[in-house]
Amino acid sequence: MEFFYPNYINDMWRIFGLILHDDKNHFVDEEHRTFRLEAIKQMLQEQGIALYDTATVVRRLKNTASDKDLEVVQPTDLSALVRQLPQLRAIVSTGEKSCLLAAAHFNIASPRLGDFTPFDFEGRSLRLYRMPSSSRAYPLRLEKKAEYYQRFFCSL
C-alpha cells in the first residue's frame, strides 16, 4: 500500500476535502478513480497531521476489512510513536477497533463516538478521540461523518 486510505471508495480524503475546501472531490482524481496523493501529503504536512495504524500486524479472518474480521497479531507501540511527536496533542481513532486498541494501550476509557478521553502521558496532556469510520460500509452519510471530523478540528 502506497499510502493510508488508498481505496477509492473510502471517504477519508473526501471528508478532508469537505472540511478544508467545501469540496468532497478536492483530493479526488475522478478520471483515474484514485486520489491526488501529492496534494494530500502537502495538506497533511501543512496541517501538522501524522497518520499511523494502531496495529502493525493484522490477520484478515475473512476477505474483508471489517473490524470483526480482523485479528490483531501485533499492536503498534503507541508510546514509542507518541515519544517521537513532541507537539502531539491528540490521537484520533477512525473506528471502534482502533479506538479500543489505543484506549487499552494507554489504560483509559474508550470515548463515545465524536468525543474524547483526556489522559496524561509522561507529563503531557493528550486526548484520544473516536471518529466514525471513513469506510462506506459504516452507515453514516459522508456529510455527517465530515461534521464529526470538523468538530474535532475546531476543538483543537
mmCIF file with all atom_site columns, C-alpha atoms in Angstrom:
data_model
loop_
_atom_site.group_PDB
_atom_site.id
_atom_site.type_symbol
_atom_site.label_atom_id
_atom_site.label_alt_id
_atom_site.label_comp_id
_atom_site.label_asym_id
_atom_site.label_entity_id
_atom_site.label_seq_id
_atom_site.pdbx_PDB_ins_code
_atom_site.Cartn_x
_atom_site.Cartn_y
_atom_site.Cartn_z
_atom_site.occupancy
_atom_site.B_iso_or_equiv
_atom_site.pdbx_formal_charge
_atom_site.auth_seq_id
_atom_site.auth_comp_id
_atom_site.auth_asym_id
_atom_site.auth_atom_id
_atom_site.pdbx_PDB_model_num
ATOM 1   C CA . MET A 1 1   ? 0.000   0.000   0.000   1.00 0.00 ? 1   MET A CA 1
ATOM 2   C CA . GLU A 1 2   ? 1.453   3.337   -1.041  1.00 0.00 ? 2   GLU A CA 1
ATOM 3   C CA . PHE A 1 3   ? -0.493  5.444   1.463   1.00 0.00 ? 3   PHE A CA 1
ATOM 4   C CA . PHE A 1 4   ? -3.242  5.485   4.069   1.00 0.00 ? 4   PHE A CA 1
ATOM 5   C CA . TYR A 1 5   ? -6.850  5.179   2.869   1.00 0.00 ? 5   TYR A CA 1
ATOM 6   C CA . PRO A 1 6   ? -5.952  4.334   -0.750  1.00 0.00 ? 6   PRO A CA 1
ATOM 7   C CA . ASN A 1 7   ? -9.239  2.560   -1.508  1.00 0.00 ? 7   ASN A CA 1
ATOM 8   C CA . TYR A 1 8   ? -11.175 4.782   -3.908  1.00 0.00 ? 8   TYR A CA 1
ATOM 9   C CA . ILE A 1 9   ? -14.480 4.051   -2.216  1.00 0.00 ? 9   ILE A CA 1
ATOM 10  C CA . ASN A 1 10  ? -13.158 5.038   1.230   1.00 0.00 ? 10  ASN A CA 1
ATOM 11  C CA . ASP A 1 11  ? -14.365 8.508   2.236   1.00 0.00 ? 11  ASP A CA 1
ATOM 12  C CA . MET A 1 12  ? -11.388 9.810   4.276   1.00 0.00 ? 12  MET A CA 1
ATOM 13  C CA . TRP A 1 13  ? -9.986  12.137  1.618   1.00 0.00 ? 13  TRP A CA 1
ATOM 14  C CA . ARG A 1 14  ? -13.495 13.269  0.666   1.00 0.00 ? 14  ARG A CA 1
ATOM 15  C CA . ILE A 1 15  ? -14.065 14.145  4.347   1.00 0.00 ? 15  ILE A CA 1
ATOM 16  C CA . PHE A 1 16  ? -10.893 16.257  4.329   1.00 0.00 ? 16  PHE A CA 1
ATOM 17  C CA . GLY A 1 17  ? -11.953 17.863  1.051   1.00 0.00 ? 17  GLY A CA 1
ATOM 18  C CA . LEU A 1 18  ? -15.304 18.871  2.571   1.00 0.00 ? 18  LEU A CA 1
ATOM 19  C CA . ILE A 1 19  ? -13.756 20.199  5.772   1.00 0.00 ? 19  ILE A CA 1
ATOM 20  C CA . LEU A 1 20  ? -10.891 22.163  4.262   1.00 0.00 ? 20  LEU A CA 1
ATOM 21  C CA . HIS A 1 21  ? -12.239 23.160  0.841   1.00 0.00 ? 21  HIS A CA 1
ATOM 22  C CA . ASP A 1 22  ? -16.007 22.631  0.971   1.00 0.00 ? 22  ASP A CA 1
ATOM 23  C CA . ASP A 1 23  ? -15.474 20.229  -1.928  1.00 0.00 ? 23  ASP A CA 1
ATOM 24  C CA . LYS A 1 24  ? -15.643 16.469  -1.404  1.00 0.00 ? 24  LYS A CA 1
ATOM 25  C CA . ASN A 1 25  ? -13.677 15.910  -4.613  1.00 0.00 ? 25  ASN A CA 1
ATOM 26  C CA . HIS A 1 26  ? -10.824 18.317  -3.843  1.00 0.00 ? 26  HIS A CA 1
ATOM 27  C CA . PHE A 1 27  ? -8.385  15.422  -3.247  1.00 0.00 ? 27  PHE A CA 1
ATOM 28  C CA . VAL A 1 28  ? -10.048 13.057  -5.742  1.00 0.00 ? 28  VAL A CA 1
ATOM 29  C CA . ASP A 1 29  ? -8.753  12.256  -9.216  1.00 0.00 ? 29  ASP A CA 1
ATOM 30  C CA . GLU A 1 30  ? -12.094 11.209  -10.707 1.00 0.00 ? 30  GLU A CA 1
ATOM 31  C CA . GLU A 1 31  ? -10.694 10.434  -14.157 1.00 0.00 ? 31  GLU A CA 1
ATOM 32  C CA . HIS A 1 32  ? -8.276  7.825   -12.782 1.00 0.00 ? 32  HIS A CA 1
ATOM 33  C CA . ARG A 1 33  ? -10.506 6.745   -9.860  1.00 0.00 ? 33  ARG A CA 1
ATOM 34  C CA . THR A 1 34  ? -7.788  7.489   -7.324  1.00 0.00 ? 34  THR A CA 1
ATOM 35  C CA . PHE A 1 35  ? -6.648  10.301  -5.030  1.00 0.00 ? 35  PHE A CA 1
ATOM 36  C CA . ARG A 1 36  ? -4.306  13.243  -5.526  1.00 0.00 ? 36  ARG A CA 1
ATOM 37  C CA . LEU A 1 37  ? -1.536  11.876  -3.308  1.00 0.00 ? 37  LEU A CA 1
ATOM 38  C CA . GLU A 1 38  ? 0.849   14.837  -3.553  1.00 0.00 ? 38  GLU A CA 1
ATOM 39  C CA . ALA A 1 39  ? -1.940  17.279  -2.628  1.00 0.00 ? 39  ALA A CA 1
ATOM 40  C CA . ILE A 1 40  ? -2.888  15.053  0.319   1.00 0.00 ? 40  ILE A CA 1
ATOM 41  C CA . LYS A 1 41  ? 0.715   14.866  1.545   1.00 0.00 ? 41  LYS A CA 1
ATOM 42  C CA . GLN A 1 42  ? 1.081   18.639  1.269   1.00 0.00 ? 42  GLN A CA 1
ATOM 43  C CA . MET A 1 43  ? -2.173  19.214  3.179   1.00 0.00 ? 43  MET A CA 1
ATOM 44  C CA . LEU A 1 44  ? -1.184  16.796  5.949   1.00 0.00 ? 44  LEU A CA 1
ATOM 45  C CA . GLN A 1 45  ? 2.181   18.487  6.331   1.00 0.00 ? 45  GLN A CA 1
ATOM 46  C CA . GLU A 1 46  ? 0.647   21.980  6.381   1.00 0.00 ? 46  GLU A CA 1
ATOM 47  C CA . GLN A 1 47  ? -1.986  20.903  8.921   1.00 0.00 ? 47  GLN A CA 1
ATOM 48  C CA . GLY A 1 48  ? 0.513   19.036  11.131  1.00 0.00 ? 48  GLY A CA 1
ATOM 49  C CA . ILE A 1 49  ? -1.284  15.704  10.785  1.00 0.00 ? 49  ILE A CA 1
ATOM 50  C CA . ALA A 1 50  ? 0.533   12.381  11.110  1.00 0.00 ? 50  ALA A CA 1
ATOM 51  C CA . LEU A 1 51  ? -1.037  9.034   10.187  1.00 0.00 ? 51  LEU A CA 1
ATOM 52  C CA . TYR A 1 52  ? -0.329  5.563   11.508  1.00 0.00 ? 52  TYR A CA 1
ATOM 53  C CA . ASP A 1 53  ? -2.112  2.326   12.359  1.00 0.00 ? 53  ASP A CA 1
ATOM 54  C CA . THR A 1 54  ? -2.873  1.041   15.863  1.00 0.00 ? 54  THR A CA 1
ATOM 55  C CA . ALA A 1 55  ? -1.816  -2.432  14.724  1.00 0.00 ? 55  ALA A CA 1
ATOM 56  C CA . THR A 1 56  ? 1.422   -3.295  12.976  1.00 0.00 ? 56  THR A CA 1
ATOM 57  C CA . VAL A 1 57  ? 0.472   -6.859  12.042  1.00 0.00 ? 57  VAL A CA 1
ATOM 58  C CA . VAL A 1 58  ? -3.136  -7.849  11.329  1.00 0.00 ? 58  VAL A CA 1
ATOM 59  C CA . ARG A 1 59  ? -4.596  -11.099 10.094  1.00 0.00 ? 59  ARG A CA 1
ATOM 60  C CA . ARG A 1 60  ? -7.720  -10.974 7.951   1.00 0.00 ? 60  ARG A CA 1
ATOM 61  C CA . LEU A 1 61  ? -10.035 -13.760 9.089   1.00 0.00 ? 61  LEU A CA 1
ATOM 62  C CA . LYS A 1 62  ? -12.242 -13.227 6.039   1.00 0.00 ? 62  LYS A CA 1
ATOM 63  C CA . ASN A 1 63  ? -11.751 -11.263 2.842   1.00 0.00 ? 63  ASN A CA 1
ATOM 64  C CA . THR A 1 64  ? -12.995 -8.013  4.384   1.00 0.00 ? 64  THR A CA 1
ATOM 65  C CA . ALA A 1 65  ? -11.564 -5.079  6.345   1.00 0.00 ? 65  ALA A CA 1
ATOM 66  C CA . SER A 1 66  ? -14.427 -5.136  8.828   1.00 0.00 ? 66  SER A CA 1
ATOM 67  C CA . ASP A 1 67  ? -13.294 -4.852  12.459  1.00 0.00 ? 67  ASP A CA 1
ATOM 68  C CA . LYS A 1 68  ? -14.989 -8.129  13.319  1.00 0.00 ? 68  LYS A CA 1
ATOM 69  C CA . ASP A 1 69  ? -12.956 -9.897  10.619  1.00 0.00 ? 69  ASP A CA 1
ATOM 70  C CA . LEU A 1 70  ? -9.549  -8.599  11.741  1.00 0.00 ? 70  LEU A CA 1
ATOM 71  C CA . GLU A 1 71  ? -7.288  -10.250 14.292  1.00 0.00 ? 71  GLU A CA 1
ATOM 72  C CA . VAL A 1 72  ? -4.575  -8.019  15.738  1.00 0.00 ? 72  VAL A CA 1
ATOM 73  C CA . VAL A 1 73  ? -1.388  -10.075 15.787  1.00 0.00 ? 73  VAL A CA 1
ATOM 74  C CA . GLN A 1 74  ? 0.915   -7.238  16.833  1.00 0.00 ? 74  GLN A CA 1
ATOM 75  C CA . PRO A 1 75  ? -0.366  -3.914  18.180  1.00 0.00 ? 75  PRO A CA 1
ATOM 76  C CA . THR A 1 76  ? 1.656   -0.798  17.430  1.00 0.00 ? 76  THR A CA 1
ATOM 77  C CA . ASP A 1 77  ? 3.839   0.556   20.218  1.00 0.00 ? 77  ASP A CA 1
ATOM 78  C CA . LEU A 1 78  ? 1.850   3.772   20.534  1.00 0.00 ? 78  LEU A CA 1
ATOM 79  C CA . SER A 1 79  ? 4.027   5.016   23.405  1.00 0.00 ? 79  SER A CA 1
ATOM 80  C CA . ALA A 1 80  ? 7.101   4.934   21.153  1.00 0.00 ? 80  ALA A CA 1
ATOM 81  C CA . LEU A 1 81  ? 5.167   6.812   18.466  1.00 0.00 ? 81  LEU A CA 1
ATOM 82  C CA . VAL A 1 82  ? 3.970   9.497   20.890  1.00 0.00 ? 82  VAL A CA 1
ATOM 83  C CA . ARG A 1 83  ? 7.528   9.998   22.164  1.00 0.00 ? 83  ARG A CA 1
ATOM 84  C CA . GLN A 1 84  ? 8.611   10.787  18.591  1.00 0.00 ? 84  GLN A CA 1
ATOM 85  C CA . LEU A 1 85  ? 5.948   13.504  18.265  1.00 0.00 ? 85  LEU A CA 1
ATOM 86  C CA . PRO A 1 86  ? 6.635   16.140  20.947  1.00 0.00 ? 86  PRO A CA 1
ATOM 87  C CA . GLN A 1 87  ? 3.995   18.540  19.550  1.00 0.00 ? 87  GLN A CA 1
ATOM 88  C CA . LEU A 1 88  ? 1.265   15.890  19.500  1.00 0.00 ? 88  LEU A CA 1
ATOM 89  C CA . ARG A 1 89  ? -1.909  16.996  21.283  1.00 0.00 ? 89  ARG A CA 1
ATOM 90  C CA . ALA A 1 90  ? -4.460  14.430  20.172  1.00 0.00 ? 90  ALA A CA 1
ATOM 91  C CA . ILE A 1 91  ? -4.774  10.919  18.830  1.00 0.00 ? 91  ILE A CA 1
ATOM 92  C CA . VAL A 1 92  ? -7.738  10.261  16.574  1.00 0.00 ? 92  VAL A CA 1
ATOM 93  C CA . SER A 1 93  ? -9.076  6.781   16.007  1.00 0.00 ? 93  SER A CA 1
ATOM 94  C CA . THR A 1 94  ? -11.118 6.221   12.885  1.00 0.00 ? 94  THR A CA 1
ATOM 95  C CA . GLY A 1 95  ? -13.158 3.293   14.059  1.00 0.00 ? 95  GLY A CA 1
ATOM 96  C CA . GLU A 1 96  ? -14.142 1.257   17.070  1.00 0.00 ? 96  GLU A CA 1
ATOM 97  C CA . LYS A 1 97  ? -11.385 -1.365  16.969  1.00 0.00 ? 97  LYS A CA 1
ATOM 98  C CA . SER A 1 98  ? -8.588  1.183   16.621  1.00 0.00 ? 98  SER A CA 1
ATOM 99  C CA . CYS A 1 99  ? -10.084 3.210   19.459  1.00 0.00 ? 99  CYS A CA 1
ATOM 100 C CA . LEU A 1 100 ? -10.307 0.179   21.738  1.00 0.00 ? 100 LEU A CA 1
ATOM 101 C CA . LEU A 1 101 ? -6.667  -0.695  20.971  1.00 0.00 ? 101 LEU A CA 1
ATOM 102 C CA . ALA A 1 102 ? -5.472  2.843   21.726  1.00 0.00 ? 102 ALA A CA 1
ATOM 103 C CA . ALA A 1 103 ? -7.565  3.115   24.891  1.00 0.00 ? 103 ALA A CA 1
ATOM 104 C CA . ALA A 1 104 ? -6.267  -0.231  26.153  1.00 0.00 ? 104 ALA A CA 1
ATOM 105 C CA . HIS A 1 105 ? -2.681  0.763   25.353  1.00 0.00 ? 105 HIS A CA 1
ATOM 106 C CA . PHE A 1 106 ? -2.939  3.945   27.426  1.00 0.00 ? 106 PHE A CA 1
ATOM 107 C CA . ASN A 1 107 ? -5.158  2.273   30.058  1.00 0.00 ? 107 ASN A CA 1
ATOM 108 C CA . ILE A 1 108 ? -8.019  4.748   29.634  1.00 0.00 ? 108 ILE A CA 1
ATOM 109 C CA . ALA A 1 109 ? -11.723 4.574   28.858  1.00 0.00 ? 109 ALA A CA 1
ATOM 110 C CA . SER A 1 110 ? -12.706 4.467   25.213  1.00 0.00 ? 110 SER A CA 1
ATOM 111 C CA . PRO A 1 111 ? -14.589 7.665   24.297  1.00 0.00 ? 111 PRO A CA 1
ATOM 112 C CA . ARG A 1 112 ? -18.028 7.772   22.719  1.00 0.00 ? 112 ARG A CA 1
ATOM 113 C CA . LEU A 1 113 ? -18.267 8.439   19.001  1.00 0.00 ? 113 LEU A CA 1
ATOM 114 C CA . GLY A 1 114 ? -17.352 12.067  18.326  1.00 0.00 ? 114 GLY A CA 1
ATOM 115 C CA . ASP A 1 115 ? -15.957 12.577  21.821  1.00 0.00 ? 115 ASP A CA 1
ATOM 116 C CA . PHE A 1 116 ? -12.570 12.282  23.537  1.00 0.00 ? 116 PHE A CA 1
ATOM 117 C CA . THR A 1 117 ? -10.977 10.922  26.677  1.00 0.00 ? 117 THR A CA 1
ATOM 118 C CA . PRO A 1 118 ? -8.242  13.104  28.180  1.00 0.00 ? 118 PRO A CA 1
ATOM 119 C CA . PHE A 1 119 ? -5.151  11.354  29.529  1.00 0.00 ? 119 PHE A CA 1
ATOM 120 C CA . ASP A 1 120 ? -1.637  12.063  30.738  1.00 0.00 ? 120 ASP A CA 1
ATOM 121 C CA . PHE A 1 121 ? 1.345   10.512  29.069  1.00 0.00 ? 121 PHE A CA 1
ATOM 122 C CA . GLU A 1 122 ? 4.768   11.099  30.597  1.00 0.00 ? 122 GLU A CA 1
ATOM 123 C CA . GLY A 1 123 ? 3.793   14.561  31.818  1.00 0.00 ? 123 GLY A CA 1
ATOM 124 C CA . ARG A 1 124 ? 1.916   15.535  28.657  1.00 0.00 ? 124 ARG A CA 1
ATOM 125 C CA . SER A 1 125 ? -1.817  16.168  28.484  1.00 0.00 ? 125 SER A CA 1
ATOM 126 C CA . LEU A 1 126 ? -3.282  14.365  25.471  1.00 0.00 ? 126 LEU A CA 1
ATOM 127 C CA . ARG A 1 127 ? -6.702  13.397  24.162  1.00 0.00 ? 127 ARG A CA 1
ATOM 128 C CA . LEU A 1 128 ? -7.935  10.241  22.492  1.00 0.00 ? 128 LEU A CA 1
ATOM 129 C CA . TYR A 1 129 ? -10.787 10.970  20.061  1.00 0.00 ? 129 TYR A CA 1
ATOM 130 C CA . ARG A 1 130 ? -13.090 8.444   18.444  1.00 0.00 ? 130 ARG A CA 1
ATOM 131 C CA . MET A 1 131 ? -14.320 9.408   14.998  1.00 0.00 ? 131 MET A CA 1
ATOM 132 C CA . PRO A 1 132 ? -16.619 7.448   12.709  1.00 0.00 ? 132 PRO A CA 1
ATOM 133 C CA . SER A 1 133 ? -15.024 5.073   10.259  1.00 0.00 ? 133 SER A CA 1
ATOM 134 C CA . SER A 1 134 ? -14.458 6.554   6.823   1.00 0.00 ? 134 SER A CA 1
ATOM 135 C CA . SER A 1 135 ? -15.456 3.253   5.248   1.00 0.00 ? 135 SER A CA 1
ATOM 136 C CA . ARG A 1 136 ? -18.557 3.374   3.080   1.00 0.00 ? 136 ARG A CA 1
ATOM 137 C CA . ALA A 1 137 ? -19.674 0.260   4.955   1.00 0.00 ? 137 ALA A CA 1
ATOM 138 C CA . TYR A 1 138 ? -20.121 2.465   8.041   1.00 0.00 ? 138 TYR A CA 1
ATOM 139 C CA . PRO A 1 139 ? -23.783 3.538   7.936   1.00 0.00 ? 139 PRO A CA 1
ATOM 140 C CA . LEU A 1 140 ? -23.423 7.328   8.033   1.00 0.00 ? 140 LEU A CA 1
ATOM 141 C CA . ARG A 1 141 ? -23.657 9.864   5.219   1.00 0.00 ? 141 ARG A CA 1
ATOM 142 C CA . LEU A 1 142 ? -20.406 11.477  4.093   1.00 0.00 ? 142 LEU A CA 1
ATOM 143 C CA . GLU A 1 143 ? -21.574 14.932  5.201   1.00 0.00 ? 143 GLU A CA 1
ATOM 144 C CA . LYS A 1 144 ? -22.418 13.652  8.685   1.00 0.00 ? 144 LYS A CA 1
ATOM 145 C CA . LYS A 1 145 ? -19.011 11.988  9.001   1.00 0.00 ? 145 LYS A CA 1
ATOM 146 C CA . ALA A 1 146 ? -17.398 15.264  7.962   1.00 0.00 ? 146 ALA A CA 1
ATOM 147 C CA . GLU A 1 147 ? -19.325 17.080  10.714  1.00 0.00 ? 147 GLU A CA 1
ATOM 148 C CA . TYR A 1 148 ? -17.719 14.832  13.346  1.00 0.00 ? 148 TYR A CA 1
ATOM 149 C CA . TYR A 1 149 ? -14.246 15.486  11.965  1.00 0.00 ? 149 TYR A CA 1
ATOM 150 C CA . GLN A 1 150 ? -14.920 19.227  11.662  1.00 0.00 ? 150 GLN A CA 1
ATOM 151 C CA . ARG A 1 151 ? -15.907 19.399  15.345  1.00 0.00 ? 151 ARG A CA 1
ATOM 152 C CA . PHE A 1 152 ? -12.695 17.608  16.227  1.00 0.00 ? 152 PHE A CA 1
ATOM 153 C CA . PHE A 1 153 ? -10.549 20.077  14.279  1.00 0.00 ? 153 PHE A CA 1
ATOM 154 C CA . CYS A 1 154 ? -12.387 23.028  15.811  1.00 0.00 ? 154 CYS A CA 1
ATOM 155 C CA . SER A 1 155 ? -11.813 21.644  19.306  1.00 0.00 ? 155 SER A CA 1
ATOM 156 C CA . LEU A 1 156 ? -8.053  21.889  18.799  1.00 0.00 ? 156 LEU A CA 1
#
